[in-house]
Coordinates of C-alpha atoms (C1' of nucleotides) in Angstrom, one line a residue:
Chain A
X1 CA -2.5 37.4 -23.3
X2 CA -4.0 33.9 -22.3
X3 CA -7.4 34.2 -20.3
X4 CA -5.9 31.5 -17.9
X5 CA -2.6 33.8 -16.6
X6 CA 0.1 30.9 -16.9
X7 CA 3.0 32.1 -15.1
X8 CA 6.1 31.6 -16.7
X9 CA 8.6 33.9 -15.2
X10 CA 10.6 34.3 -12.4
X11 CA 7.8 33.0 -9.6
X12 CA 8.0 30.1 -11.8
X13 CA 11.4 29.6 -11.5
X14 CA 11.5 30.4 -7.8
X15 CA 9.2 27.6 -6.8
X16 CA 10.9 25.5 -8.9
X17 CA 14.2 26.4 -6.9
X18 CA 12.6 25.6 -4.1
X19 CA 11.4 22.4 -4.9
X20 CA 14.7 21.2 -6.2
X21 CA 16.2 22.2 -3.3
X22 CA 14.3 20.8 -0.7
X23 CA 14.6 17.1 -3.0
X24 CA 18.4 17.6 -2.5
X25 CA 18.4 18.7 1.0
X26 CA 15.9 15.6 1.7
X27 CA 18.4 13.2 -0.5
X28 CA 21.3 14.6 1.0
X29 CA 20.3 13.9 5.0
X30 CA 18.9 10.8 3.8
X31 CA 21.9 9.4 2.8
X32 CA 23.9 10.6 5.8
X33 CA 22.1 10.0 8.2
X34 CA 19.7 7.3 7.6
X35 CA 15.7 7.7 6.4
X36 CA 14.4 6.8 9.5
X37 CA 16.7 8.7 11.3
X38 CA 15.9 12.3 9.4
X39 CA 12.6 14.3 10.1
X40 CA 10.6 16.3 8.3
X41 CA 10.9 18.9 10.4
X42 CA 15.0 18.2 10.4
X43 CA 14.6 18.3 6.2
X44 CA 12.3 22.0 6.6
X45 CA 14.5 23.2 8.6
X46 CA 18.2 22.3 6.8
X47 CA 16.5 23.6 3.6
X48 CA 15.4 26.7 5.0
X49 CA 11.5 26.5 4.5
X50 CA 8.4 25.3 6.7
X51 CA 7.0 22.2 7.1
X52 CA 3.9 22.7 5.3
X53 CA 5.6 24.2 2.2
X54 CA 7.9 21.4 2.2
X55 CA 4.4 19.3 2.3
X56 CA 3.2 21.6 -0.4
X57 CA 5.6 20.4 -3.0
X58 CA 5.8 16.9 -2.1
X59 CA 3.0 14.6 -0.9
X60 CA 4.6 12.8 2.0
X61 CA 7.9 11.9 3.4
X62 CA 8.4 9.0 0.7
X63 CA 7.6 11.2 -2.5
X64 CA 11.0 13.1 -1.6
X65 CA 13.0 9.9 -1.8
X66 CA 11.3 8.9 -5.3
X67 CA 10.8 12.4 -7.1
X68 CA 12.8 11.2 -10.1
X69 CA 10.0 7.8 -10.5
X70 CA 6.6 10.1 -10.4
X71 CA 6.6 10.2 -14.2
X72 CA 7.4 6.3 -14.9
X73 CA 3.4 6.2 -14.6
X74 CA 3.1 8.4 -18.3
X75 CA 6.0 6.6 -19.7
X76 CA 4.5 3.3 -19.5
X77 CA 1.3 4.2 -20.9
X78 CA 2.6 6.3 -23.5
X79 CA 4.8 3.3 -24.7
X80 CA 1.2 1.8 -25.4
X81 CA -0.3 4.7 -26.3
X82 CA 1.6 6.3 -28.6
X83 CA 3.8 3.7 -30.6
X84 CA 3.5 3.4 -34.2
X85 CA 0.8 2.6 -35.4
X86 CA 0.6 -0.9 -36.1
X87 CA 3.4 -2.4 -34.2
X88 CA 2.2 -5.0 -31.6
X89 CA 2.5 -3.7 -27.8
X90 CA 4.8 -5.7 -25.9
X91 CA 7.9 -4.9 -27.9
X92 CA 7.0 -1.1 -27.0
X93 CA 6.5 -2.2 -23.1
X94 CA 9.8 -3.5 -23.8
X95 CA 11.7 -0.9 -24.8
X96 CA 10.3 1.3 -22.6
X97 CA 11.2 -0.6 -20.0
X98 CA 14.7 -0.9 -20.8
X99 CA 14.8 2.3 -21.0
X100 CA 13.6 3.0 -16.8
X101 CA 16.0 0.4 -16.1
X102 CA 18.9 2.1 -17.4
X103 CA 17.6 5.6 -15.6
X104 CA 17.3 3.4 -12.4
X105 CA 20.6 1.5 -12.6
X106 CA 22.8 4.4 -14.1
X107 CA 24.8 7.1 -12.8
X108 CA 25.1 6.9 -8.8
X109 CA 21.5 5.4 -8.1
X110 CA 23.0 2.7 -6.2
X111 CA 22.9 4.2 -3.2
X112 CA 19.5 5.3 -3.3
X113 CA 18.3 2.2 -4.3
X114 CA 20.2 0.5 -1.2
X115 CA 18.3 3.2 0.7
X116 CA 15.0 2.2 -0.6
X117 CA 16.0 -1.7 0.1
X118 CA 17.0 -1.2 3.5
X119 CA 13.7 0.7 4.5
X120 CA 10.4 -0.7 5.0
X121 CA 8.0 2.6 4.5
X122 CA 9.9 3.0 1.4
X123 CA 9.9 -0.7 0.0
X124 CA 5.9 0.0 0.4
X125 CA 5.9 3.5 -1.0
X126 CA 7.2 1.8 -4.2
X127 CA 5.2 -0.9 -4.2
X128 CA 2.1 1.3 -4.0
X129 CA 3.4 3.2 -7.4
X130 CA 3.8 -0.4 -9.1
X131 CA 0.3 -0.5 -8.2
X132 CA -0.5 3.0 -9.5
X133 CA 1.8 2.0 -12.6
X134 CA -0.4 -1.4 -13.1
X135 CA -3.8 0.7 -13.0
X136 CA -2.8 2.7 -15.5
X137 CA -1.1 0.4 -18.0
X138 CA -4.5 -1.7 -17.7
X139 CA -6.4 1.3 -18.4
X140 CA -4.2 2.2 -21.5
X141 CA -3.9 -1.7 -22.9
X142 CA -8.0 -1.9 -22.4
X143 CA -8.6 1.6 -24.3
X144 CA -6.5 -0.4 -27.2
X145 CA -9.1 -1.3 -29.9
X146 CA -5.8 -3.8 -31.4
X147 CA -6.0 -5.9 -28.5
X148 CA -8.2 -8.4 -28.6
X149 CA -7.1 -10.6 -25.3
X150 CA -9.9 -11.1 -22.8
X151 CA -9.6 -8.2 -19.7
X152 CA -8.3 -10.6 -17.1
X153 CA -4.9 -11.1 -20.0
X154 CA -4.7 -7.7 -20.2
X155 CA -4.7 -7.4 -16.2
X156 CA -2.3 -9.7 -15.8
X157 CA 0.0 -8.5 -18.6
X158 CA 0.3 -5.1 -16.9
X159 CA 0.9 -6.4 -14.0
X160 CA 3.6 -8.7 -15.5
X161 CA 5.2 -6.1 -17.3
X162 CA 5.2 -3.9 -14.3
X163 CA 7.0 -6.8 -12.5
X164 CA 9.5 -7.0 -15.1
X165 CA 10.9 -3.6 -14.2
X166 CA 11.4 -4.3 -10.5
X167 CA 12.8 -7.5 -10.9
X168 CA 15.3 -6.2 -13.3
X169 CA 16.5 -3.6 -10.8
X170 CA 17.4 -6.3 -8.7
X171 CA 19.4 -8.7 -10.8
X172 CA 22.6 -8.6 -11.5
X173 CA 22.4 -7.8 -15.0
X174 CA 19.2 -6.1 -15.3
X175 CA 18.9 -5.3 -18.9
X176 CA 19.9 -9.4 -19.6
X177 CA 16.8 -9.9 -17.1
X178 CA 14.6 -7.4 -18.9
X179 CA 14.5 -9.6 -21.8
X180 CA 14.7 -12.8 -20.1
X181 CA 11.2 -11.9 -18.1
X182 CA 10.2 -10.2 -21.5
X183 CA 10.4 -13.5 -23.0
X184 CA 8.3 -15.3 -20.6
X185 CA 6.1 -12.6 -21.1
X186 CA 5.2 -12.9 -24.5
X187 CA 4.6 -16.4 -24.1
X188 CA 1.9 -15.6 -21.5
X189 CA 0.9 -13.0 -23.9
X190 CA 0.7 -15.7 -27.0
X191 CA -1.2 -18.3 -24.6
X192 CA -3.1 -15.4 -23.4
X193 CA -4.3 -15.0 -26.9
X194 CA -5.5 -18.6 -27.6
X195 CA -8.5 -17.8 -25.5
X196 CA -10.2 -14.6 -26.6
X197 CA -13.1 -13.7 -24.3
Chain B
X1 CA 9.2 -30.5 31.4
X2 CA 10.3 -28.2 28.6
X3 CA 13.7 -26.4 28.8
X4 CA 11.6 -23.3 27.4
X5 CA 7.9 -23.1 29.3
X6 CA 5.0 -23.1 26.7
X7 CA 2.2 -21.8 28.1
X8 CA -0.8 -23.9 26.6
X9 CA -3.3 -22.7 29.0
X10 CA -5.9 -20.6 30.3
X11 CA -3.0 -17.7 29.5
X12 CA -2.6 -18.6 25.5
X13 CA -6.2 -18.4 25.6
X14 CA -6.9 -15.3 27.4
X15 CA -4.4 -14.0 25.0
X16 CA -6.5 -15.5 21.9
X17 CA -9.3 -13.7 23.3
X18 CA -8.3 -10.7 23.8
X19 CA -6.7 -10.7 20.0
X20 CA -10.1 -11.8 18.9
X21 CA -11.9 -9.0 20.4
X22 CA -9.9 -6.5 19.0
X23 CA -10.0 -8.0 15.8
X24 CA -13.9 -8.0 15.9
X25 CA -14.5 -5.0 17.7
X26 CA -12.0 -3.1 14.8
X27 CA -13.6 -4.6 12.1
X28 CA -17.1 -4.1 13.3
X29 CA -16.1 -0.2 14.1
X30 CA -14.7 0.0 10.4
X31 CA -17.5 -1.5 8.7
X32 CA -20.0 0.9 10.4
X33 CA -18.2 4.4 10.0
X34 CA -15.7 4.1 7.7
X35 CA -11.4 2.7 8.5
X36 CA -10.5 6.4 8.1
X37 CA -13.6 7.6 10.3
X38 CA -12.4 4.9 13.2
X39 CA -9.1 6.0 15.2
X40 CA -7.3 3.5 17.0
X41 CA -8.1 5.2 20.2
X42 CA -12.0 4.8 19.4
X43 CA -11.1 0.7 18.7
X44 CA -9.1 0.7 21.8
X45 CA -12.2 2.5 24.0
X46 CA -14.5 0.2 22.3
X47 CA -12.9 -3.5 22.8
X48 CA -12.1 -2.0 26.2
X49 CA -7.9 -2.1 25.8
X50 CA -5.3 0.0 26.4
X51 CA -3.8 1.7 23.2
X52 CA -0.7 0.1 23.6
X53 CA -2.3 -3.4 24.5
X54 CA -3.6 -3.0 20.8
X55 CA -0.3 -2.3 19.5
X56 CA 1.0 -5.4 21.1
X57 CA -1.5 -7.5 19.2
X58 CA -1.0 -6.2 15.8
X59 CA 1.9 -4.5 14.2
X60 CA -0.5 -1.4 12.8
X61 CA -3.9 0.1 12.2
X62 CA -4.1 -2.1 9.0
X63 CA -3.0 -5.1 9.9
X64 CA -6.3 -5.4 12.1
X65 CA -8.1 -5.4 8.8
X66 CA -6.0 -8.1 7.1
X67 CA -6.1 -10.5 9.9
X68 CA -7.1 -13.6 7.9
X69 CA -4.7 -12.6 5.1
X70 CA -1.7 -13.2 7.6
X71 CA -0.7 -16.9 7.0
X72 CA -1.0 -16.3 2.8
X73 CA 2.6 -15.7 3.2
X74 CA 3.3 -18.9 4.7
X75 CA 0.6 -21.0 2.4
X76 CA 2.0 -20.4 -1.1
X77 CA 5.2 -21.4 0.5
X78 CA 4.1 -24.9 1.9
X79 CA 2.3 -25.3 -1.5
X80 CA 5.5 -25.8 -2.8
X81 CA 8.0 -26.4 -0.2
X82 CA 5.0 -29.6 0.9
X83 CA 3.5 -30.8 -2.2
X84 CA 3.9 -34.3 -2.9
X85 CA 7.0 -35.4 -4.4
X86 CA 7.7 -35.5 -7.9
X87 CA 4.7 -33.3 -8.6
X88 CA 5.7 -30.1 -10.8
X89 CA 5.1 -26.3 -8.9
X90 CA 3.1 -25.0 -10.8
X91 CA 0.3 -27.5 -10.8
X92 CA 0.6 -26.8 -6.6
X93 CA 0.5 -23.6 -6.7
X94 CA -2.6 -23.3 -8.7
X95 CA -4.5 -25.4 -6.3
X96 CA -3.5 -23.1 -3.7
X97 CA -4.4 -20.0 -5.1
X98 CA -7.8 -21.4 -6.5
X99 CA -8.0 -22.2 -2.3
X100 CA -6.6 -18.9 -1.5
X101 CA -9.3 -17.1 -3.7
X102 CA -12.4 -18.9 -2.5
X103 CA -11.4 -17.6 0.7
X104 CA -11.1 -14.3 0.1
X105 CA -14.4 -14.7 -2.2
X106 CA -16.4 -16.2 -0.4
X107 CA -19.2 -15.7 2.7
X108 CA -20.0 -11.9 3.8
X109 CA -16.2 -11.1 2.6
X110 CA -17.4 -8.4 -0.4
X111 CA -17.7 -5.6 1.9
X112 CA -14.3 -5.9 3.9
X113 CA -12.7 -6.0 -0.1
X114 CA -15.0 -2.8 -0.7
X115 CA -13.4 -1.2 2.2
X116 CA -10.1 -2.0 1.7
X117 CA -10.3 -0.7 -2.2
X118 CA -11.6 2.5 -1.1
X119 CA -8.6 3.1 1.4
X120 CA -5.3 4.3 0.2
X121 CA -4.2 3.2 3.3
X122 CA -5.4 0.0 3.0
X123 CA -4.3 -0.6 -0.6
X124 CA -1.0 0.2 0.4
X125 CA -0.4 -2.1 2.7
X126 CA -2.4 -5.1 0.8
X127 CA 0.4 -4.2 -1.9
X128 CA 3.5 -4.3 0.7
X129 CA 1.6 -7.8 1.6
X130 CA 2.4 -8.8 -2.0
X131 CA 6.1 -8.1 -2.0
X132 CA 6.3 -10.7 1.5
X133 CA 4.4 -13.2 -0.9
X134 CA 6.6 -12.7 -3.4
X135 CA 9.7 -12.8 -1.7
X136 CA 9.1 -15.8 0.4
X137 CA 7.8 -17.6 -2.5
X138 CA 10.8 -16.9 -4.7
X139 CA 13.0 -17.9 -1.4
X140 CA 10.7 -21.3 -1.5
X141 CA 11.2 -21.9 -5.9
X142 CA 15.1 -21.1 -5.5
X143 CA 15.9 -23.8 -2.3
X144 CA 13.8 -26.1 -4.6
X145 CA 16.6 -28.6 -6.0
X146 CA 13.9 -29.7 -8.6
X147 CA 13.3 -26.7 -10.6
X148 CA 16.4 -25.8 -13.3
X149 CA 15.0 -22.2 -14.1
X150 CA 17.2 -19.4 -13.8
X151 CA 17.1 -17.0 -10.8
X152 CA 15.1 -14.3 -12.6
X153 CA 12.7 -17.0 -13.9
X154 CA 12.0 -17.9 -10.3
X155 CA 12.0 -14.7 -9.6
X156 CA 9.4 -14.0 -12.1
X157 CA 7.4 -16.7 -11.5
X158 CA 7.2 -15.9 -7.8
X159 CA 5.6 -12.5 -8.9
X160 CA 3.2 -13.8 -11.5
X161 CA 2.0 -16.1 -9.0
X162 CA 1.4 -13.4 -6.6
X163 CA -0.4 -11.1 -9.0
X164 CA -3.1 -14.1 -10.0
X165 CA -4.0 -14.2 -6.6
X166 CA -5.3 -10.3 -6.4
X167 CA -5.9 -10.5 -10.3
X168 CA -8.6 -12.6 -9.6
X169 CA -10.1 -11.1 -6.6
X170 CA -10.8 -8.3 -8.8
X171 CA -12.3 -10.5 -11.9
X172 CA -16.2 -11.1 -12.4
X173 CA -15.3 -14.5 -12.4
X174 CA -12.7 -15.4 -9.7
X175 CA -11.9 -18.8 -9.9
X176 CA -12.1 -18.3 -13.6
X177 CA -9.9 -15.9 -13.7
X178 CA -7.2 -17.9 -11.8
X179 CA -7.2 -20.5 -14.0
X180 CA -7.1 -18.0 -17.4
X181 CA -4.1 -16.4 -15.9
X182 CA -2.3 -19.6 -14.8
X183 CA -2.1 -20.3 -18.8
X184 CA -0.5 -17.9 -18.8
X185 CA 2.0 -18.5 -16.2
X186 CA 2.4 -22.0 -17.4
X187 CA 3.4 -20.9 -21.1
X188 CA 6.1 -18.1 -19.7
X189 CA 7.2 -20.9 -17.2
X190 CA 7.7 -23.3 -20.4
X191 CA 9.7 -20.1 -21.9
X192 CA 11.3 -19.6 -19.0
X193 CA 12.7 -23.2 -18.6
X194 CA 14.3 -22.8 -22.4
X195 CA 17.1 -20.9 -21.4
X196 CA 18.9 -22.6 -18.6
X197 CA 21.6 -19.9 -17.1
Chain C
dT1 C1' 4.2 -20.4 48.7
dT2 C1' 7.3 -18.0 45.9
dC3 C1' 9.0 -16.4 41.8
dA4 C1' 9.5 -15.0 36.9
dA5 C1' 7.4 -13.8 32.9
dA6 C1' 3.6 -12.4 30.2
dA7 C1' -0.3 -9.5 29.6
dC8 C1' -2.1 -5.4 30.4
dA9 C1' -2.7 -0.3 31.8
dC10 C1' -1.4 4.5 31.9
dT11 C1' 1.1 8.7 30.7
dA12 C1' 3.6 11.2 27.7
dA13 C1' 5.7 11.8 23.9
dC14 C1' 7.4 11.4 18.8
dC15 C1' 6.5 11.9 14.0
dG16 C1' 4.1 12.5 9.7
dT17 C1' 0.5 15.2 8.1
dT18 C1' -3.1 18.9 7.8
dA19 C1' -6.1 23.0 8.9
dG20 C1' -6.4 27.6 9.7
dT21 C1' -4.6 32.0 9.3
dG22 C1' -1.7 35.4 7.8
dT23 C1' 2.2 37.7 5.0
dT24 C1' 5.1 38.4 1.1
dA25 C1' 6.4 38.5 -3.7
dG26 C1' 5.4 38.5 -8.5
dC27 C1' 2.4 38.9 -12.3
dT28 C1' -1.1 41.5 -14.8
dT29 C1' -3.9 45.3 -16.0
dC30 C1' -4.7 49.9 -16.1
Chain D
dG1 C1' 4.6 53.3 -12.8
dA2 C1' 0.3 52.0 -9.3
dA3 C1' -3.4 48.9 -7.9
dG4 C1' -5.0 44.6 -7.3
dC5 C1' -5.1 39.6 -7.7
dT6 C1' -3.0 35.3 -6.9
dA7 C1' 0.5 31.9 -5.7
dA8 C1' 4.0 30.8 -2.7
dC9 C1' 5.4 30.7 1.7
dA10 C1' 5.4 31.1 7.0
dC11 C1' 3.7 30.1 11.5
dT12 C1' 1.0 27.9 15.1
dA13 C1' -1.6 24.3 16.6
dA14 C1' -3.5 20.3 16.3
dC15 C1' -4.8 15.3 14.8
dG16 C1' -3.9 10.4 14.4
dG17 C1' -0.8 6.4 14.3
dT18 C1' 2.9 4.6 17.0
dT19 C1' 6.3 3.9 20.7
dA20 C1' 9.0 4.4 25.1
dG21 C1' 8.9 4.2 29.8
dT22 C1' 7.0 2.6 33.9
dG23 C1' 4.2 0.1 36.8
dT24 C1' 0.4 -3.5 38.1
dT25 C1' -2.0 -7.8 37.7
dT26 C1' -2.5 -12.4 36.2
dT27 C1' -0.7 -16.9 35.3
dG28 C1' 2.1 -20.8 35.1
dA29 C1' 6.2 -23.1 37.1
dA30 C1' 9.4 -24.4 40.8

DNA sequence: TTCAAAACACTAACCGTTAGTGTTAGCTTC
DNA sequence: GAAGCTAACACTAACGGTTAGTGTTTTGAA
């Protein structure tokens, strides 16, 4: 039917299958045993497949630990993007962000997140997304024709708002420290304003 | 005479030397074929060391290319931790980070940051730089008996201050840009100070 | 002079990651 | 159905950063 064959059956569900469980395998040793302490070659092998189709789902060792973040990237520049028309950015940065604090500080993510803290390769794995995250949110706030802050505002306002999420995941009541940093935040954002370049 | 010997001779400077070499020969390597073109073994060959002579002298491939970048950590810290009494943070840490930027901006330095933005690697580990800034600067703001912010605020803060640093490395106007987003940083301070927890 | 420690060398390996080369399984078209 | 194309997967071997283990030399101190 479509000239591009987009599979959609079985194989698709397979691979899928496969992903998931190598992610659960990978969280599962983790957790056991340590992340420094688990290989790749120990994950391929518990999970039943070889080391480069494990490397073909995920890019590196790190990746497995943070499958569930990979899409925090869209959601942050969709909050910019696509909010309703009219209504002023930060209070949709936000909410958004709220919202991938609950999703980090719900269910049984402590753990994890202990796992994260406790290991240097993966304190600088997330680190490097914070810096994809900040790219992109600059990107989307400059695209903004609404905005009318100089570049360097809009820089640092990504960056800021970026921060805002990590530093909520480590207080003790992250959603009172969402809008705590939220409100310094728009203060920078109002001063920001005073000088438009 | 000392409990503890401390060599302060011809073997601290031997040692100096050596470090230096490396750090030269790396960086000249680098520069000519590429970081991800030079293999430690090649840098090793070159500055006439033993692999593992290299590894004793710095912690990782990258950290031969931050070199200069090392005592950062420690100089936002003093910038608070050592500014005269009295004197608000913020005002300190400014200073420092217009100093901090002028180094990084200034002489042949434009290549080095060329390299370093076109490595992954290299961004990566500038990034997991940011996080020891951060931290040891929010460690710095929260021993301070002066400063009546919250611990998020200081947390913030800490973070915002980090980020105006490599903000402005990245700005047409460096020194500029440091001061644009330190109005910033002074109105969310102000907003920060408001609520007292 | 003697001794302990620091710096350095060398080998061999570990670990994450990738290239190269098949092989299988599923979709699609006839 | 059968044929053929492609995606997913397997296997081996290697590369590059990093470290452990084991000496050897240099240097400063006693």
């Amino acid at each position: 039917m479509t000239a591009v064959p987009t599979p959609t059956g079985r194989r698709e569900r397979k691979k899928a299958a496969t992903r998931q469980k190598i992610a659960d395998t990978a969280l599962r040793l983790f957790m056991e045993h340590g992340y420094d302490a688990v290989g790749i070659r120990d994950v391929a092998a518990e999970a039943d497949v070889a080391v480069t189709t494990l490397f073909s789902h995920f890019a590196s060792k790190e990746a497995l630990v943070f499958e569930q973040e990979e899409d925090f990237e869209r959601r942050l520049t969709r909050a910019v993007t696509e909010r309703t028309p009219g209504e002023p950015a930060l209070p949709a940065l936000r909410r958004e962000v709220h919202a991938l604090v609950r999703h980090c500080t719900g269910a049984g993510a402590a753990p994890v997140w202990r796992m994260i803290d406790d290991s240097p390769a993966l304190r600088a794995y997330e680190q490097a997304m914070k810096l994809r995250y900040a790219r992109s949110l600059t990107a989307a706030l400059l695209a903004d024709p609404g905005l009318s802050h100089s570049e360097t505002s809009l820089r640092a306002l990504a960056w800021f708002v970026v921060d805002a999420q990590s530093l909520a995941r480590e207080a003790e009541d992250p959603e009172a420290a969402v809008d705590e940093v939220f409100t310094m935040i728009e203060a920078a954002w109002r001063a920001g304003a005073e000088r438009p370049a």
